[in-house]
Coordinates of C-alpha atoms in Angstrom, one line a residue:
M1 CA -11.8 55.3 11.0
F2 CA -13.3 52.0 12.1
A3 CA -16.7 52.7 10.4
V4 CA -17.5 51.4 7.0
H5 CA -17.0 53.9 4.3
R6 CA -20.0 56.1 4.5
L7 CA -20.7 56.5 0.7
G8 CA -20.6 52.8 -0.1
F9 CA -22.5 52.0 3.1
T10 CA -25.4 54.4 2.2
K11 CA -25.6 53.1 -1.4
L12 CA -25.5 49.5 -0.3
G13 CA -27.8 50.1 2.6
R14 CA -30.6 51.0 0.2
V15 CA -30.0 47.8 -1.8
V16 CA -30.0 45.7 1.4
V17 CA -33.3 47.3 2.6
R18 CA -34.9 46.5 -0.8
V19 CA -33.7 42.9 -0.5
R20 CA -35.1 42.5 3.0
R21 CA -38.4 43.9 2.0
L22 CA -38.6 41.6 -1.0
T23 CA -37.6 38.7 1.2
A24 CA -40.3 39.4 3.7
H25 CA -42.9 39.7 1.0
L26 CA -41.9 36.4 -0.5
S27 CA -41.8 34.7 2.8
K28 CA -45.4 35.8 3.6
A29 CA -46.6 34.7 0.1
T30 CA -44.9 31.3 0.6
M31 CA -46.3 30.7 4.0
S32 CA -49.8 31.5 2.8
T33 CA -49.7 29.3 -0.3
S34 CA -47.4 26.4 0.5
P35 CA -49.4 23.3 1.6
S36 CA -46.3 21.9 3.3
S37 CA -45.5 25.0 5.4
A38 CA -47.3 23.8 8.4
A39 CA -45.6 20.5 8.3
N40 CA -42.1 22.1 7.9
R41 CA -42.4 25.1 10.2
D42 CA -40.4 23.4 12.9
T43 CA -37.6 22.3 10.6
T44 CA -34.2 23.9 11.3
T45 CA -32.7 25.1 8.0
A46 CA -29.4 26.4 6.9
A47 CA -27.7 28.0 3.9
I48 CA -24.0 27.8 3.2
L49 CA -22.2 30.7 1.7
I50 CA -18.7 29.9 0.3
I51 CA -16.7 33.0 -0.3
G52 CA -13.6 33.1 -2.5
D53 CA -12.4 34.0 -5.9
E54 CA -10.1 31.0 -5.8
I55 CA -13.1 28.7 -5.8
L56 CA -14.8 30.4 -8.8
K57 CA -11.5 30.4 -10.7
G58 CA -10.8 26.8 -10.1
H59 CA -7.6 27.4 -8.2
T60 CA -9.0 25.7 -5.1
V61 CA -11.5 22.8 -4.8
D62 CA -14.4 23.5 -2.3
T63 CA -14.6 20.7 0.2
N64 CA -16.1 22.8 3.0
S65 CA -19.7 22.8 1.7
A66 CA -19.7 19.0 1.5
F67 CA -18.4 18.7 5.0
L68 CA -20.8 21.2 6.4
T69 CA -23.8 19.6 4.7
R70 CA -23.0 16.1 6.1
Q71 CA -22.4 17.4 9.6
L72 CA -25.4 19.6 9.7
R73 CA -27.6 16.8 8.5
K74 CA -26.4 14.6 11.3
L75 CA -27.5 17.3 13.7
G76 CA -31.0 17.5 12.2
V77 CA -30.4 20.6 10.1
S78 CA -31.7 20.7 6.6
V79 CA -29.3 22.5 4.3
Q80 CA -31.5 24.3 1.7
R81 CA -28.9 26.2 -0.3
I82 CA -25.2 26.4 -1.1
T83 CA -23.9 29.5 -2.8
V84 CA -20.4 30.3 -4.0
I85 CA -19.6 34.0 -4.5
P86 CA -16.5 36.2 -5.1
D87 CA -14.6 38.4 -2.7
I88 CA -16.7 41.4 -3.5
Q89 CA -18.2 43.3 -0.6
E90 CA -21.4 44.3 -2.3
V91 CA -22.1 40.7 -3.5
I92 CA -21.4 39.2 -0.1
A93 CA -23.6 41.8 1.7
K94 CA -26.5 41.2 -0.6
E95 CA -26.3 37.4 -0.2
V96 CA -26.0 37.7 3.6
A97 CA -29.0 40.0 3.8
L98 CA -31.0 37.7 1.7
L99 CA -30.1 34.3 3.1
S100 CA -29.9 35.2 6.7
S101 CA -33.6 36.3 6.6
Q102 CA -34.7 33.0 4.9
Y103 CA -33.0 30.3 6.9
T104 CA -32.4 29.5 10.5
H105 CA -28.7 29.5 10.2
L106 CA -26.4 31.1 7.6
I107 CA -22.9 29.7 7.6
T108 CA -20.2 31.5 5.7
S109 CA -16.7 30.1 4.9
G110 CA -13.8 32.1 3.7
G111 CA -12.7 35.7 3.5
I112 CA -11.3 36.0 7.0
G113 CA -7.7 37.2 7.2
P114 CA -5.3 40.2 7.0
T115 CA -5.2 40.7 3.2
H116 CA -7.1 43.0 0.9
D117 CA -9.4 40.3 -0.4
D118 CA -10.5 39.2 3.1
V119 CA -13.7 41.2 3.3
T120 CA -16.2 39.0 5.0
F121 CA -16.4 40.9 8.3
E122 CA -16.8 44.2 6.4
S123 CA -19.5 42.7 4.1
I124 CA -21.6 41.4 7.0
A125 CA -21.4 44.8 8.7
M126 CA -22.8 46.3 5.5
A127 CA -25.5 43.6 5.3
F128 CA -26.8 44.5 8.8
Q129 CA -26.0 48.2 8.5
E130 CA -23.5 48.1 11.4
E131 CA -20.1 49.7 11.9
L132 CA -16.9 47.8 12.3
Y133 CA -15.0 48.2 15.5
P134 CA -12.0 46.7 17.2
H135 CA -13.4 44.1 19.5
P136 CA -11.3 44.2 22.8
E137 CA -11.0 40.4 23.2
L138 CA -10.1 39.9 19.6
T139 CA -7.6 42.7 19.7
Q140 CA -5.9 41.1 22.7
L141 CA -5.8 37.7 21.0
V142 CA -4.3 39.2 17.8
E143 CA -1.6 40.9 19.9
E144 CA -0.9 37.8 21.8
F145 CA -0.4 35.9 18.6
F146 CA 1.4 38.5 16.5
G147 CA 2.9 40.6 19.2
A148 CA 2.4 44.3 19.9
L149 CA 0.8 46.0 16.8
D150 CA -0.3 49.4 15.9
K151 CA -3.9 49.9 14.9
N152 CA -3.0 50.2 11.2
N153 CA -1.2 46.8 11.0
A154 CA -2.8 44.4 8.5
A155 CA -3.2 41.7 11.2
M156 CA -5.6 43.9 13.1
K157 CA -8.2 43.2 10.4
L158 CA -8.8 40.0 12.3
A159 CA -10.1 42.0 15.3
M160 CA -12.4 44.3 13.3
V161 CA -15.9 42.9 13.5
P162 CA -19.5 44.2 13.3
R163 CA -20.7 46.0 16.4
S164 CA -23.2 43.2 17.4
A165 CA -20.7 40.4 16.9
K166 CA -20.7 37.6 19.4
L167 CA -17.6 35.5 20.2
N168 CA -18.2 31.7 20.4
Y169 CA -15.5 29.7 22.1
G170 CA -15.6 26.1 20.9
T171 CA -14.5 23.1 23.0
D172 CA -12.0 20.5 21.7
P173 CA -14.1 17.2 21.7
Q174 CA -11.0 15.2 22.5
T175 CA -9.3 17.2 25.3
G176 CA -12.4 19.1 26.6
Q177 CA -10.4 22.4 26.5
L178 CA -11.7 25.6 25.1
H179 CA -10.3 26.7 21.7
R180 CA -8.0 29.7 22.0
Y181 CA -9.6 31.6 19.2
P182 CA -13.4 32.1 19.0
L183 CA -15.8 31.9 16.1
V184 CA -17.4 35.2 15.3
S185 CA -21.2 35.3 14.7
V186 CA -23.5 38.1 13.9
R187 CA -27.2 37.4 14.6
N188 CA -27.8 34.1 12.8
V189 CA -24.7 34.3 10.7
Y190 CA -21.7 32.1 11.7
I191 CA -18.4 33.2 10.1
F192 CA -16.1 30.2 9.6
P193 CA -12.6 30.3 8.2
G194 CA -12.0 29.0 4.6
I195 CA -9.1 26.7 5.3
P196 CA -10.7 23.3 5.6
S197 CA -8.7 22.0 8.6
L198 CA -9.5 25.2 10.6
M199 CA -13.1 25.2 9.5
E200 CA -13.7 21.6 10.5
R201 CA -11.9 22.1 13.9
A202 CA -14.1 25.1 14.6
F203 CA -17.3 23.3 13.6
Y204 CA -16.6 20.2 15.8
G205 CA -16.0 22.5 18.7
L206 CA -19.3 24.3 18.2
E207 CA -21.7 21.6 17.1
H208 CA -24.0 22.4 20.0
L209 CA -24.9 25.7 18.3
F210 CA -26.6 23.9 15.5
A211 CA -27.9 20.7 17.1
C212 CA -31.7 20.3 16.8
S213 CA -33.7 18.5 19.4
G214 CA -36.2 16.0 18.0
T215 CA -35.2 16.1 14.4
T216 CA -33.4 13.2 12.8
F217 CA -33.1 12.5 9.1
H218 CA -33.4 8.9 7.9
T219 CA -31.9 7.7 4.6
R220 CA -32.2 4.4 2.7
E221 CA -30.4 3.4 -0.5
V222 CA -31.4 1.0 -3.2
F223 CA -29.1 0.0 -6.0
V224 CA -30.5 -1.0 -9.4
D225 CA -28.8 -2.6 -12.4
V226 CA -31.0 -1.1 -15.1
D227 CA -30.9 2.1 -17.0
E228 CA -32.4 5.1 -15.3
A229 CA -34.8 5.8 -18.2
D230 CA -36.3 2.4 -17.8
I231 CA -37.4 3.0 -14.2
A232 CA -38.2 6.7 -14.5
P233 CA -42.0 6.2 -14.8
V234 CA -42.0 4.1 -11.6
L235 CA -40.0 6.7 -9.7
T236 CA -42.2 9.5 -10.9
K237 CA -45.4 7.6 -9.8
L238 CA -44.0 6.8 -6.3
Q239 CA -42.7 10.3 -5.6
A240 CA -46.1 11.7 -6.5
S241 CA -47.8 9.3 -4.1
W242 CA -45.4 10.0 -1.2
G243 CA -45.5 13.8 -1.6
K244 CA -43.4 15.7 1.0
R245 CA -43.2 12.7 3.4
V246 CA -40.4 11.0 1.5
A247 CA -37.9 12.5 -1.0
L248 CA -36.6 10.2 -3.7
G249 CA -33.3 10.9 -5.6
S250 CA -32.0 9.0 -8.6
Y251 CA -28.3 9.1 -9.4
P252 CA -26.7 7.2 -12.4
D253 CA -23.4 5.6 -11.8
W254 CA -21.3 5.2 -14.9
L255 CA -18.3 3.6 -13.2
S256 CA -19.8 0.7 -11.2
N257 CA -19.7 -2.8 -12.6
Y258 CA -22.7 -4.0 -10.5
H259 CA -25.3 -1.2 -10.5
R260 CA -26.3 1.5 -12.9
V261 CA -28.4 3.7 -10.6
R262 CA -28.3 4.6 -7.0
L263 CA -31.7 5.5 -5.5
V264 CA -31.8 7.5 -2.3
L265 CA -34.9 7.7 0.0
D266 CA -34.9 10.5 2.6
S267 CA -37.4 11.4 5.3
D268 CA -37.6 12.7 8.9
S269 CA -39.7 9.6 9.7
Q270 CA -38.1 6.2 9.9
E271 CA -41.4 4.5 9.5
E272 CA -42.2 6.4 6.3
V273 CA -38.8 5.8 4.8
D274 CA -38.8 2.1 5.6
K275 CA -42.3 1.7 4.2
A276 CA -41.2 3.7 1.0
R277 CA -38.2 1.4 0.5
T278 CA -40.3 -1.7 0.7
Q279 CA -42.8 -0.2 -1.8
L280 CA -39.9 0.9 -4.1
V281 CA -38.3 -2.5 -4.2
H282 CA -41.7 -4.1 -5.0
E283 CA -42.4 -1.7 -7.9
L284 CA -39.0 -2.0 -9.6
P285 CA -38.4 -4.5 -12.3
K286 CA -37.9 -8.0 -11.0
G287 CA -34.3 -8.9 -10.5
S288 CA -33.1 -5.3 -11.0
V289 CA -32.3 -4.6 -7.4
V290 CA -28.7 -5.6 -6.5
P291 CA -26.7 -5.6 -3.3
L292 CA -23.9 -3.1 -2.7
V293 CA -20.6 -4.6 -1.6
T294 CA -18.6 -1.4 -0.7
D295 CA -15.3 -3.1 0.1
P296 CA -14.8 -6.6 -1.4
V297 CA -11.1 -6.4 -0.6
S298 CA -11.5 -6.3 3.2
I299 CA -13.6 -9.5 3.1
A300 CA -11.6 -11.2 0.4
T301 CA -10.1 -13.9 2.5
A302 CA -13.4 -15.0 4.1
E303 CA -15.4 -14.8 0.9
V304 CA -12.8 -16.5 -1.3
Y305 CA -12.3 -19.5 1.0
I306 CA -16.0 -19.9 1.6
L307 CA -16.4 -20.1 -2.2
A308 CA -13.5 -22.6 -2.4
N309 CA -15.2 -24.9 0.1
S310 CA -18.7 -24.5 -1.4
G311 CA -18.5 -27.8 -3.3
T312 CA -19.5 -26.1 -6.6
Q313 CA -17.7 -26.5 -9.8
L314 CA -16.4 -22.9 -9.5
G315 CA -15.4 -23.6 -5.9
E316 CA -13.2 -26.5 -7.0
K317 CA -11.4 -24.3 -9.5
V318 CA -10.9 -21.7 -6.7
M319 CA -9.6 -24.3 -4.3
S320 CA -7.1 -25.6 -7.0
A321 CA -5.9 -22.1 -7.7
L322 CA -5.4 -21.4 -4.0
K323 CA -3.4 -24.5 -3.5
I324 CA -1.0 -23.5 -6.3
I325 CA -0.7 -20.0 -4.7
E326 CA -0.1 -21.5 -1.3
T327 CA 2.6 -23.9 -2.7
A328 CA 4.4 -20.8 -4.1
L329 CA 4.2 -19.1 -0.7
D330 CA 5.6 -22.3 0.9
Q331 CA 8.7 -22.0 -1.4
Y332 CA 9.1 -18.2 -1.6
S333 CA 8.8 -15.3 0.9
T334 CA 6.5 -12.4 0.2
E335 CA 9.6 -10.3 -0.7
E336 CA 10.3 -12.9 -3.5
V337 CA 6.8 -13.0 -5.1
C338 CA 4.9 -10.5 -7.2
V339 CA 1.7 -10.6 -9.3
G340 CA 1.8 -9.7 -13.0
F341 CA -1.0 -7.1 -13.3
N342 CA -2.1 -5.3 -16.4
G343 CA -5.7 -4.5 -15.5
G344 CA -7.2 -7.3 -17.5
K345 CA -10.0 -9.6 -16.2
D346 CA -7.7 -12.6 -15.6
C347 CA -5.0 -10.9 -13.6
T348 CA -7.8 -9.0 -11.7
A349 CA -9.2 -12.4 -10.6
L350 CA -5.6 -13.6 -9.8
L351 CA -4.9 -10.5 -7.7
H352 CA -8.0 -11.1 -5.6
L353 CA -7.1 -14.8 -5.1
Y354 CA -3.5 -14.0 -4.2
Y355 CA -4.6 -11.2 -1.8
A356 CA -7.0 -13.6 -0.1
A357 CA -4.3 -16.3 0.3
L358 CA -1.7 -13.9 1.5
K359 CA -3.9 -12.2 4.1
R360 CA -5.0 -15.6 5.4
R361 CA -1.4 -16.7 5.9
Y362 CA -0.1 -13.4 7.2
S363 CA -3.1 -11.8 8.8
D364 CA -1.0 -9.3 10.7
G365 CA 1.5 -8.8 7.9
K366 CA 2.5 -5.2 7.0
D367 CA 4.0 -6.0 3.6
K368 CA 2.2 -4.7 0.6
V369 CA 1.3 -6.9 -2.3
K370 CA 3.9 -6.5 -5.0
A371 CA 2.6 -6.1 -8.5
L372 CA 4.4 -5.9 -11.9
Y373 CA 2.8 -3.7 -14.5
I374 CA 4.2 -4.0 -18.1
R375 CA 3.0 -0.7 -19.6
I376 CA 1.8 -0.8 -23.2
V377 CA 1.8 1.9 -25.8
S378 CA -1.5 3.7 -26.2
P379 CA -3.4 2.3 -23.1
F380 CA -7.1 3.1 -22.7
P381 CA -7.7 5.9 -20.3
E382 CA -10.3 3.7 -18.6
M383 CA -7.6 1.1 -18.0
E384 CA -5.2 3.6 -16.5
R385 CA -7.9 4.9 -14.2
F386 CA -8.8 1.3 -13.1
L387 CA -5.1 0.6 -12.5
Q388 CA -4.8 3.6 -10.1
D389 CA -8.0 2.6 -8.4
T390 CA -6.7 -1.0 -7.9
I391 CA -3.4 0.2 -6.5
K392 CA -5.4 2.1 -3.8
R393 CA -8.0 -0.7 -3.3
Y394 CA -5.4 -3.4 -2.6
D395 CA -2.7 -1.1 -1.3
L396 CA -0.3 -2.4 -4.0
E397 CA 3.4 -1.8 -4.3
L398 CA 3.4 -1.5 -8.1
F399 CA 6.5 -1.2 -10.2
S400 CA 5.9 -0.2 -13.8
V401 CA 8.2 -1.2 -16.7
E402 CA 8.0 -0.9 -20.5
G403 CA 8.9 -3.0 -23.5
S404 CA 8.4 -6.7 -24.3
I405 CA 7.9 -9.3 -21.6
R406 CA 11.6 -10.4 -21.8
Q407 CA 12.8 -6.8 -21.7
A408 CA 10.5 -6.0 -18.8
L409 CA 11.7 -9.0 -16.8
S410 CA 15.3 -8.0 -17.4
E411 CA 14.6 -4.6 -16.0
V412 CA 12.8 -6.1 -13.1
Q413 CA 15.9 -8.2 -12.3
D414 CA 18.0 -5.0 -12.1
R415 CA 15.4 -3.0 -10.0
K416 CA 14.1 -5.8 -7.8
P417 CA 16.9 -8.4 -7.4
D418 CA 15.1 -10.2 -4.6
L419 CA 12.2 -11.3 -6.8
R420 CA 12.2 -14.9 -7.8
A421 CA 8.6 -15.8 -8.7
V422 CA 5.9 -14.1 -10.7
L423 CA 2.2 -15.1 -10.6
M424 CA 0.6 -15.0 -14.0
G425 CA -3.0 -14.8 -15.0
T426 CA -2.4 -17.2 -18.0
R427 CA -5.2 -19.6 -19.1
R428 CA -4.8 -22.7 -21.2
S429 CA -6.7 -21.0 -24.0
D430 CA -4.2 -18.1 -24.3
P431 CA -1.6 -18.2 -27.1
Y432 CA 1.5 -20.4 -26.5
S433 CA 0.1 -21.7 -23.2
H434 CA -0.8 -25.3 -24.0
T435 CA 2.4 -26.8 -22.6
L436 CA 2.6 -24.7 -19.4
T437 CA 2.3 -26.2 -15.9
P438 CA 1.1 -24.6 -12.7
M439 CA 4.7 -23.8 -11.7
C440 CA 7.4 -23.7 -14.4
P441 CA 10.6 -21.7 -14.8
T442 CA 11.1 -19.2 -17.6
D443 CA 12.5 -20.5 -20.9
P444 CA 16.3 -20.7 -21.5
G445 CA 17.8 -17.4 -22.4
W446 CA 15.1 -15.5 -20.5
P447 CA 15.7 -13.8 -17.1
E448 CA 15.4 -16.6 -14.5
Y449 CA 12.0 -16.6 -12.7
M450 CA 9.5 -19.1 -11.5
R451 CA 6.2 -18.6 -13.4
V452 CA 3.2 -19.5 -11.2
N453 CA 0.1 -20.1 -13.2
P454 CA -2.9 -20.7 -10.8
L455 CA -5.6 -20.1 -13.5
L456 CA -4.4 -22.5 -16.3
D457 CA -7.5 -24.6 -16.2
W458 CA -10.0 -21.8 -15.7
T459 CA -12.3 -20.9 -18.6
Y460 CA -13.5 -17.5 -19.7
H461 CA -16.8 -18.1 -17.9
D462 CA -15.0 -19.2 -14.8
I463 CA -13.2 -15.9 -14.6
W464 CA -16.4 -13.9 -14.9
S465 CA -18.3 -16.2 -12.5
F466 CA -15.6 -15.6 -9.9
L467 CA -15.4 -11.9 -10.3
R468 CA -19.1 -11.3 -10.3
T469 CA -19.9 -13.8 -7.5
L470 CA -17.6 -11.9 -5.2
Y471 CA -18.4 -8.4 -6.6
V472 CA -14.8 -7.8 -7.5
P473 CA -14.4 -4.5 -9.3
Y474 CA -13.0 -4.8 -12.9
C475 CA -12.2 -2.4 -15.8
I476 CA -15.4 -0.7 -16.9
L477 CA -14.4 -1.4 -20.6
Y478 CA -15.6 -5.0 -20.1
D479 CA -19.1 -3.6 -19.5
K480 CA -19.0 -1.8 -22.9
G481 CA -18.5 -4.7 -25.2
Y482 CA -14.8 -5.4 -24.9
T483 CA -13.9 -9.0 -24.1
S484 CA -10.1 -9.0 -24.4
L485 CA -8.1 -5.8 -23.7
G486 CA -4.9 -4.6 -25.2
S487 CA -4.0 -1.1 -26.4
M488 CA -6.2 1.4 -28.1
D489 CA -4.5 0.5 -31.4
N490 CA -5.3 -3.2 -31.4
T491 CA -8.5 -3.5 -29.4
C492 CA -12.1 -3.1 -30.4
R493 CA -15.6 -4.1 -29.2
N494 CA -16.6 -7.7 -29.8
T495 CA -19.2 -7.9 -32.5
A496 CA -20.6 -11.1 -30.9
L497 CA -21.9 -8.8 -28.1
Q498 CA -23.5 -6.3 -30.6
T499 CA -27.3 -5.9 -30.3
V500 CA -29.9 -3.5 -31.6
D501 CA -32.5 -2.2 -29.1
A502 CA -36.2 -1.6 -29.7
K503 CA -35.4 2.0 -30.9
G504 CA -32.9 0.7 -33.5
V505 CA -29.9 1.9 -31.6
T506 CA -26.8 -0.3 -31.7
R507 CA -25.5 -1.3 -28.3
Y508 CA -23.1 -3.8 -26.8
K509 CA -23.7 -6.3 -24.0
P510 CA -21.2 -6.7 -21.3
A511 CA -18.3 -9.2 -21.6
Y512 CA -19.7 -11.6 -19.0
L513 CA -22.7 -12.3 -21.3
L514 CA -20.5 -13.6 -24.2
E515 CA -21.9 -17.1 -24.9
N516 CA -19.2 -18.6 -27.1
E517 CA -15.8 -18.5 -25.3
E518 CA -14.0 -19.1 -28.6
E519 CA -15.0 -15.6 -29.6
E520 CA -13.3 -14.0 -26.7
R521 CA -10.3 -12.7 -28.7
N522 CA -12.5 -11.2 -31.4
S523 CA -11.9 -7.9 -29.5
R524 CA -8.3 -8.0 -30.7
A525 CA -7.5 -6.5 -34.1

């Protein structure tokens, strides 16, 4: 009763045999014709087989393959293939038979459990033409976990493994103790659970099974602020000259404000990859290579105050704004101050300034930066996404209200009665702002707040110089020809940024390239 169904086994067995014969034939042909086979014969390779209908139906997002690829690469293993297949025995068995013969390791994930669709053990038995049997150690473990069971209990499926199965007990890297439940392997196939937390725990405990001596992969990245099509000929030429020694990948980034393409160099030789990077940078268009500042928020205090003390014209504006913010912090506690934030360029600059000043004064403070968002009708999806990204980036405590500014402030008074001051990203060139002072109370009849205006004397170009000097992320719409953002109903691209390229295609330059500041609000209908 523990054997695989004989009819299905025999039918599938013939298929598996054909697959193995074809694989052997292809392997011989590849070895005899591939010029790189000699160089790569010692490379440890792997394939990853993700098993589960829930992945193919979109019910669950696969994170296991990304985790396994990263970890295996750190161990010197080159992942050559990732395949996602359904919970069908014949399909699983065919893939196992094929992939296990082509790669050093085959790692499966998913299909282990007591239910009808957990068929990984059965499928691997089919692939290797073995019978299933109740492994004594697994049987004991299952009974210890579930209690005494009869042989027909569903939980006993966890103990039914192919005859040649090996049990691999991992070690907890933190405690040094053996894991209670082992990972089952059959030949070069390692059968991991599909639940990410269990899979990762099992892998960390068994890294030694995959570690390769002498193989290390080296990666270098280059970030470029030009369109991918413009550098494609250079990339093609360089890859041809490097051959198999260095791999070059090109990945467009549509959401970055500071680069358009990420170039990745990869090699098992540090000398080769470093030499290739130097050559790549030399061949790319002059001025196109840009630095990558991955986390401008964590260095905000240091960078903002360095700029403030730089002695430049922009530095003086920054210093003046910081003094206004610091004066507000002298008068009000952090519980009494919030930043008005709607995702625009001005309040983005203000948020970065306030964050820098706040963290300088309260370096060990646990309080989140409070931000007020007055939500408009028909906001741009890009603006909503940027808002969510900003909340995470600065760890904001954001409270959202709707209506006019007066209505919003009245609601805030009810919801946040401790608030007494609001930092605003208002500039002198904004409507109705000529008579404002750096710190001024709201007008009579309005909810009583102190308006703090650190950017009053900043210009349009000051804002952009500040943001781009410090690599502060801003809404991507500003890179698409918009210079002043409102709702989708009243905002359009600024015609002053319109241009026609050599192919006659109309394009828009980014907002920071607007020459005449007086045309800033041409984006508003």
